[in-house]
C-alpha positions as a Python dict, from the first residue, in 0.01 Angstrom:
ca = {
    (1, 'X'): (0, 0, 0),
    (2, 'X'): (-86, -358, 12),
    (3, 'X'): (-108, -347, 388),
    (4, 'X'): (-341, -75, 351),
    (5, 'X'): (-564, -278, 143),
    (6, 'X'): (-555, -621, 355),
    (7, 'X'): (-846, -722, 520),
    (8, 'X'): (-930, -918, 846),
    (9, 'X'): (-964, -1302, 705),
    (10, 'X'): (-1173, -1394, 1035),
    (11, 'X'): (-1407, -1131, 993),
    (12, 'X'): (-1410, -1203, 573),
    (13, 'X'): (-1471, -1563, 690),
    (14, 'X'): (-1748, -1491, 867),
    (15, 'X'): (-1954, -1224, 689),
    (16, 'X'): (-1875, -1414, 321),
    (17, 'X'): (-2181, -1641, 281),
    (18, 'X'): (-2317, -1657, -94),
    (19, 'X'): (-2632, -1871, -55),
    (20, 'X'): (-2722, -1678, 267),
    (21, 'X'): (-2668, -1340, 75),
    (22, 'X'): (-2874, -1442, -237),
    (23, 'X'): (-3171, -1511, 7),
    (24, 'X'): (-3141, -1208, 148),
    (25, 'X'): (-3107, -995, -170),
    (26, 'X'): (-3408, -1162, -316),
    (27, 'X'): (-3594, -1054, -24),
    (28, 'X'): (-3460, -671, -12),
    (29, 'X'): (-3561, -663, -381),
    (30, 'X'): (-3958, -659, -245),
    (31, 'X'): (-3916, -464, 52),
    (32, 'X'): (-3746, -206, -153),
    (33, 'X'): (-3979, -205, -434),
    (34, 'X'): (-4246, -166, -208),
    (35, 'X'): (-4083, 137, 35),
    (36, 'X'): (-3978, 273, -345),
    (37, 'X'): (-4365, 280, -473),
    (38, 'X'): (-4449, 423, -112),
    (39, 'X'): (-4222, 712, -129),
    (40, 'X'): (-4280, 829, -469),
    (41, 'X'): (-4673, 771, -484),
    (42, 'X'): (-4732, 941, -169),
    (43, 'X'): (-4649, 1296, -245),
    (44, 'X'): (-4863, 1286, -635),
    (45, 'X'): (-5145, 1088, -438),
    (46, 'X'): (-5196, 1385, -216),
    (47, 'X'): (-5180, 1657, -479),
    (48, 'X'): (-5425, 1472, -687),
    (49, 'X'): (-5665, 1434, -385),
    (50, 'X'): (-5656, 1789, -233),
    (51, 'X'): (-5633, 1953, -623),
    (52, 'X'): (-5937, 2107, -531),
    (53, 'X'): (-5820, 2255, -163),
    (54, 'X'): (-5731, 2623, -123),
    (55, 'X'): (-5441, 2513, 42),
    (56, 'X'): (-5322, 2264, -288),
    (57, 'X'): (-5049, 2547, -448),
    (58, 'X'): (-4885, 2611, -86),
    (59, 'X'): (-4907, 2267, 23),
    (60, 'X'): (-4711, 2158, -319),
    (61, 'X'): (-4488, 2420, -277),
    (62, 'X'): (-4393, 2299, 53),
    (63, 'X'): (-4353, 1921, -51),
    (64, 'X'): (-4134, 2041, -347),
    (65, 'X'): (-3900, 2283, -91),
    (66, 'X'): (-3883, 1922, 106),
    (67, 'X'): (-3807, 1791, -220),
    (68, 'X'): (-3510, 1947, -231),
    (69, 'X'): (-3365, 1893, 61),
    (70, 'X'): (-3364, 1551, 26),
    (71, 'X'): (-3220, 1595, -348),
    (72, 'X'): (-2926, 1764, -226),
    (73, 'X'): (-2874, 1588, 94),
    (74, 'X'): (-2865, 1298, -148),
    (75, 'X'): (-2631, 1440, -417),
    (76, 'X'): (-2383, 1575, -116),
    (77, 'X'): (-2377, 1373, 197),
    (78, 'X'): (-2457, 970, 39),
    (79, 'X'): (-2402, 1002, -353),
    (80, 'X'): (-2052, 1218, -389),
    (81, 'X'): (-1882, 1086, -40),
    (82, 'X'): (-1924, 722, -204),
    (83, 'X'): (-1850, 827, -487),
    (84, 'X'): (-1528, 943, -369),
    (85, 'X'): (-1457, 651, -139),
    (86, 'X'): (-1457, 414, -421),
    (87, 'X'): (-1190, 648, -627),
    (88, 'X'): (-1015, 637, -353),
    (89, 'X'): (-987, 290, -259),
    (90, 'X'): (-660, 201, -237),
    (91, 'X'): (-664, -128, -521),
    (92, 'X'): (-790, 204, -750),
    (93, 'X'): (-556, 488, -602),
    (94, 'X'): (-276, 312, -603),
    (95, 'X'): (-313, 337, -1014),
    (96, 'X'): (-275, 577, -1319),
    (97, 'X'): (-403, 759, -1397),
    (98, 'X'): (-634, 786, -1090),
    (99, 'X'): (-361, 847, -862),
    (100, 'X'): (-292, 1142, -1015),
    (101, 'X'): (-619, 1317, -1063),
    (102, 'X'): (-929, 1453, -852),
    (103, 'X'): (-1169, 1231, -1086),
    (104, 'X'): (-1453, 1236, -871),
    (105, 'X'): (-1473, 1604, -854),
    (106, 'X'): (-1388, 1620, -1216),
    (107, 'X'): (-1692, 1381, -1330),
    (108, 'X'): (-1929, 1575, -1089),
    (109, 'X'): (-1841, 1929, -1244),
    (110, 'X'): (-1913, 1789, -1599),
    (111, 'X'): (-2213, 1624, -1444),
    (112, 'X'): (-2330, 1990, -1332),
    (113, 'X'): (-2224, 2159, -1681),
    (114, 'X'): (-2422, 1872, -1856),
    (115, 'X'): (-2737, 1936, -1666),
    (116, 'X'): (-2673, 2321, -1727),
    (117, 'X'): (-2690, 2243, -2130),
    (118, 'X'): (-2986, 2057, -2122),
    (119, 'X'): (-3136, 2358, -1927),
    (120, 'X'): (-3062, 2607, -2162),
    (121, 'X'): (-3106, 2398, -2464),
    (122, 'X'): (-3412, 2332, -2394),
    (123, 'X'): (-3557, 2705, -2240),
    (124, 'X'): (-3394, 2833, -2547),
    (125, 'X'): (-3637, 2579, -2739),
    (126, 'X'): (-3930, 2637, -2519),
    (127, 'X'): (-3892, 3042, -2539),
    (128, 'X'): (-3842, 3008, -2924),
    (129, 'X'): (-4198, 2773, -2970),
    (130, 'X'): (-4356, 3035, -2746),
    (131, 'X'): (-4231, 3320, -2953),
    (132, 'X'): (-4338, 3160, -3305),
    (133, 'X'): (-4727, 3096, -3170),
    (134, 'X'): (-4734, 3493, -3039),
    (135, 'X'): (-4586, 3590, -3413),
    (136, 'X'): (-4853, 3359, -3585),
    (137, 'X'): (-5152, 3414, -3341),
    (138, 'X'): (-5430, 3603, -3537),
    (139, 'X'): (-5420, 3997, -3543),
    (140, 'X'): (-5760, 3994, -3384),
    (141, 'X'): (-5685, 3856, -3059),
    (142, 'X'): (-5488, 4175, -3011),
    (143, 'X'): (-5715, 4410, -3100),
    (144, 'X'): (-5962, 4263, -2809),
    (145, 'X'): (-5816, 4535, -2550),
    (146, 'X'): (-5558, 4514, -2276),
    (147, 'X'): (-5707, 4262, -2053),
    (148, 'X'): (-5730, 4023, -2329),
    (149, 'X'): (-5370, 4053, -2376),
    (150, 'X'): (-5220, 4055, -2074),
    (151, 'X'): (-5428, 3729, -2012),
    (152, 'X'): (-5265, 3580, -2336),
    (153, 'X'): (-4943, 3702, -2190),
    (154, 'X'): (-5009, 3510, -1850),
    (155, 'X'): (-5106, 3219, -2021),
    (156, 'X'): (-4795, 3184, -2209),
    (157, 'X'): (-4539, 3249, -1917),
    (158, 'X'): (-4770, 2981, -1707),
    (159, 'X'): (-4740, 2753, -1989),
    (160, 'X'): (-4325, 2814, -2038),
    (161, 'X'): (-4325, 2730, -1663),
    (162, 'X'): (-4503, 2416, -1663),
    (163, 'X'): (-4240, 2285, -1974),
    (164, 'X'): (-3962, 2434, -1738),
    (165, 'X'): (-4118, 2210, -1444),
    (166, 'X'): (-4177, 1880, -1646),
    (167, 'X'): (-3849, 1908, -1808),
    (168, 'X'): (-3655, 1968, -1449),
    (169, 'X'): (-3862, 1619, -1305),
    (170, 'X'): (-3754, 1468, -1580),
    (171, 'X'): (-3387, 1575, -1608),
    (172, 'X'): (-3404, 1472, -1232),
    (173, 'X'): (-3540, 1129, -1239),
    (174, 'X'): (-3218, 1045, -1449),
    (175, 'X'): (-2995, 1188, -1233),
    (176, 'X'): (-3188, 976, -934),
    (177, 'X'): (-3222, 660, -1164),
    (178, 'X'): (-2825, 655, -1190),
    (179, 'X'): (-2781, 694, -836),
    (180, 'X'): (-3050, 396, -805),
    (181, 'X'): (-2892, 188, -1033),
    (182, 'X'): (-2510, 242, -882),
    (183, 'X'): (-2697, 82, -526),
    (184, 'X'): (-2836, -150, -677),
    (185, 'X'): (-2603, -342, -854),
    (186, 'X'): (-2327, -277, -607),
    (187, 'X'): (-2564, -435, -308),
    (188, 'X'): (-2608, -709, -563),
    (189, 'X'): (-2283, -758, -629),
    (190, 'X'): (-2197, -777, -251),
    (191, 'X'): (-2143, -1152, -96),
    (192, 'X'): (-2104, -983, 226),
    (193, 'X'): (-2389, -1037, 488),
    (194, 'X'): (-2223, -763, 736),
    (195, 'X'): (-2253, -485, 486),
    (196, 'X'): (-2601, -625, 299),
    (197, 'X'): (-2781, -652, 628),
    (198, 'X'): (-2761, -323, 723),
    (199, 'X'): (-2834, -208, 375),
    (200, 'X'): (-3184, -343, 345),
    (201, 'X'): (-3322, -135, 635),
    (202, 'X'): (-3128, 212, 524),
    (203, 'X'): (-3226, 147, 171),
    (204, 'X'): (-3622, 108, 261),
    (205, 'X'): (-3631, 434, 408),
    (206, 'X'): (-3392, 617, 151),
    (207, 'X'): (-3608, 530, -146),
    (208, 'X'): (-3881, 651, 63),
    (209, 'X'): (-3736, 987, 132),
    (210, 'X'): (-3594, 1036, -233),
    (211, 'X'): (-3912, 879, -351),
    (212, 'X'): (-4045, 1166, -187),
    (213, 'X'): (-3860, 1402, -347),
    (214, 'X'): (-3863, 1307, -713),
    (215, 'X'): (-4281, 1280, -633),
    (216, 'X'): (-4322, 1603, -515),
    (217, 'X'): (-4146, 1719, -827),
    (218, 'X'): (-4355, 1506, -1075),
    (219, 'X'): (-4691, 1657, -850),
    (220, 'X'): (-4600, 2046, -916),
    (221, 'X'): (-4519, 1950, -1314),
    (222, 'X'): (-4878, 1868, -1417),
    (223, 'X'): (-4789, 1544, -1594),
    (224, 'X'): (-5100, 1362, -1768),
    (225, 'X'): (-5198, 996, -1560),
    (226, 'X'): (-5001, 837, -1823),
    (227, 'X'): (-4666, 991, -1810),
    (228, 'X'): (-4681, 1016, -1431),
    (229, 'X'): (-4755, 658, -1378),
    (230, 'X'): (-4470, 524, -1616),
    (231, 'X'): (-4224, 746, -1416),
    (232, 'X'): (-4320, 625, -1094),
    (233, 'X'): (-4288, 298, -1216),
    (234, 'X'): (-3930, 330, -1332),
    (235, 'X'): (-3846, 463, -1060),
    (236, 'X'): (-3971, 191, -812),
    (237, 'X'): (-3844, -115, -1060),
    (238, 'X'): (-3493, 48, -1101),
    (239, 'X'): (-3329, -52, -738),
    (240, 'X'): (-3473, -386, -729),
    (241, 'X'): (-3341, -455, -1067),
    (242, 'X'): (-2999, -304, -1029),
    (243, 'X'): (-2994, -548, -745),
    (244, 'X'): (-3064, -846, -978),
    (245, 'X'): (-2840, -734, -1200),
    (246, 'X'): (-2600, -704, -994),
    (247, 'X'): (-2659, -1068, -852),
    (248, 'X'): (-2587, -1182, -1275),
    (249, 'X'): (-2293, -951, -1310),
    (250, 'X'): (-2160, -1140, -984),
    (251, 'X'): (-2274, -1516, -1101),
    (252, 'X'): (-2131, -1461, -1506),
    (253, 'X'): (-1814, -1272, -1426),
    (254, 'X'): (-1699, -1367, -1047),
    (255, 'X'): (-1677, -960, -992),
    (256, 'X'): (-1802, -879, -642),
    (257, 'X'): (-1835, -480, -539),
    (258, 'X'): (-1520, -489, -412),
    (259, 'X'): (-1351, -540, -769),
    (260, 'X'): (-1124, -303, -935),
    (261, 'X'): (-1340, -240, -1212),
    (262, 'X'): (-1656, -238, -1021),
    (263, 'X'): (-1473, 18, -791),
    (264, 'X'): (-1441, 230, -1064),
    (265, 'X'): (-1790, 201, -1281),
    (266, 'X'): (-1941, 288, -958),
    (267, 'X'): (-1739, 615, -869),
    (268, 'X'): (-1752, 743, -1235),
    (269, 'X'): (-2157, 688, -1250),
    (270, 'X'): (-2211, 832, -893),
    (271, 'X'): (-1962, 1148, -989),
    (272, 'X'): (-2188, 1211, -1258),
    (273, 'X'): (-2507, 1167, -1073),
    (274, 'X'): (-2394, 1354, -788),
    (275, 'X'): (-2331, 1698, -1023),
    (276, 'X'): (-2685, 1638, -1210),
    (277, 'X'): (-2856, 1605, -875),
    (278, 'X'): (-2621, 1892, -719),
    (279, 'X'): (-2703, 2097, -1004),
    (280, 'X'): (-3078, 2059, -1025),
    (281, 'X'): (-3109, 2070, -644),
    (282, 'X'): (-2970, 2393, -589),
    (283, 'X'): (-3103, 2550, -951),
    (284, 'X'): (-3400, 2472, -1062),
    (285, 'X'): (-3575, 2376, -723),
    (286, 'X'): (-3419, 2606, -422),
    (287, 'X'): (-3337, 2885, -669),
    (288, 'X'): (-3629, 2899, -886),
    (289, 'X'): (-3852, 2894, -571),
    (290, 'X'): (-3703, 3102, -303),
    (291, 'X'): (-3610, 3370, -552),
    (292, 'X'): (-3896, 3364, -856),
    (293, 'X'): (-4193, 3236, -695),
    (294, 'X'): (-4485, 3535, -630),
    (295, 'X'): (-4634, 3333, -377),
    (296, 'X'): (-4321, 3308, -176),
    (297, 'X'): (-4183, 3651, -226),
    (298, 'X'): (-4554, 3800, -100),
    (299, 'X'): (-4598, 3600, 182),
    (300, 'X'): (-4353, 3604, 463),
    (301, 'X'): (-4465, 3296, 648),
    (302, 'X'): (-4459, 3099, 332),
    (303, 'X'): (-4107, 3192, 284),
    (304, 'X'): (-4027, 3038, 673),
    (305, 'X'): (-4239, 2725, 593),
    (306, 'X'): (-4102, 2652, 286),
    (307, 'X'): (-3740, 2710, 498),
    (308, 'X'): (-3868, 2492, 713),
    (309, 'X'): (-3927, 2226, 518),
    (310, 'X'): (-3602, 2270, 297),
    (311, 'X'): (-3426, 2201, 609),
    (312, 'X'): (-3600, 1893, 733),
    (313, 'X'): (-3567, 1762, 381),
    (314, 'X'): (-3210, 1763, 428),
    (315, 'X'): (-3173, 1627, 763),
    (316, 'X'): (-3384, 1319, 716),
    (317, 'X'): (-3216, 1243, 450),
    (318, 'X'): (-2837, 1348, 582),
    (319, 'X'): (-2931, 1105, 892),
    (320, 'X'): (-2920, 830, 670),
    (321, 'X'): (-2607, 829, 591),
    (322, 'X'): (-2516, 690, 927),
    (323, 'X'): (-2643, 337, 807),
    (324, 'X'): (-2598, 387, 446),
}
């Protein structure tokens, strides 16, 4: 087992350069947050500038279906695989109790079943506010004839779905702030210029895809200038300053990302993300859209393009993983 875990000492040698590494971290940390704030502003930019445009619903619908390809390319093909690979490095395998259990699976399941709670606890608290303002709505707005309402009735399902899409951008920007913050720290943690290097570049374009995706989501939820803003924000600021705190966790402890412990905070955290980001993917985007929107389910075409862009969602994103 130790052979398994011993490393060239040339090739150590020469990729092991702290000062060199710190330089470049410092400088990923603004090319990141700047390909971060790119990605994520792009997508609610648009929908605020062609609200107005016939086209606005099926243009949002389309970003959101490309959305979600990128949010499960994410969770599947970067987020569980490393997940995985740090589990099963062999200075973790090679002890109990990890050995002896598929933790990384394990973590992702409960990762899914969490998400599923929040999702039903709060529907079940969105149906029941919707239920106590129809019981407690004056008797005369029902005595104003059909049309009046079945427009009441519209109102309220439009207004159920709008909670059901704030609280799924929401749920998602933790699961995608985890993720964020396992990158970060590790790449700041890392003294090693042959795996940082290559890092920088992948990472600029992967927090401009899955800023793309967690944007298109915030869009199609109808948040106030306010709320949308903040979220943005956090999600820009959190790579950079996993990176930095990475960089302290190296300087006041000595742990690099190849440490034990390290090896292990990182698979447990990207387990988890990877079921949240699994589950929302696949639920509450692909699911709720391909099988309960109107606009899809009358138009054919729609239904293609939003295929369409499902699919290139997920290969941009998969093609990543070949750098990062």
């Amino acid at each position: 087992m130790a052979d398994a875990c011993a490393l060239d000492p040339t090739r150590t040698l020469a990729c092991r350069n702290t000062p060199e590494a710190t330089h470049l971290k410092f400088i990923s940390t603004a090319i990141i947050f700047f390909t971060s704030v790119v990605g994520i502003s792009s997508p609610v930019f648009l929908a605020r500038l062609f609200r107005k445009s016939p086209a606005y619903a099926h243009t949002l619908l389309l970003i959101k279906c490309y959305a979600a390809g990128v949010i499960l390319s994410t969770s599947l093909v970067h987020v569980l695989p490393d997940a995985f690979a740090a589990l099963s490095d062999c200075r973790v395998a090679s002890r109990h109790p990890w050995r002896d259990f598929p933790f990384s699976g394990f973590v992702s399941m409960a990762g899914a079943l969490i998400a599923l709670l929040v999702d039903v606890a709060a529907t079940s608290s969105s149906s029941s506010h919707a239920q106590q303002h129809a019981q407690y709505a004056p008797i005369e707005e029902g005595k104003k004839g059909g049309c009046a309402r079945e427009g009441g009735a519209d109102e309220e399902v439009e207004e159920l779905a709008r909670m059901k899409q704030r609280l799924v951008a929401k749920v998602l920007e933790v699961g995608i702030v985890f993720h964020s913050v396992i990158i970060g720290v590790t790449m700041g943690m890392s003294q090693n210029l042959c795996t940082i290097r290559p890092l920088v570049a992948a990472l600029s374009f992967h927090q401009i895809f899955e800023g793309m995706g967690l944007g298109g989501c915030i869009a199609q939820a109808g948040f106030n200038l306010g709320t949308t803003a903040s979220m943005c924000a956090m999600f820009s600021v959190t790579t950079p300053m996993g990176i930095i705190l990475g960089m302290l966790i190296f300087y006041l402890t000595g742990y690099d990302d190849s440490n034990v412990n390290a090896l292990i905070s990182e698979g447990l955290l990207g387990s988890l993300s990877s079921g949240i980001l699994i589950y929302m993917a696949l639920v509450d985007l692909i699911a709720a859209d391909f099988f309960h929107n109107k606009a899809m389910s009358s138009k054919p075409w729609l239904k293609k393009a939003s295929y369409t862009a499902l699919v290139l969602g997920s290969a941009s994103m998969s093609v990543l993983a070949l750098w990062a």
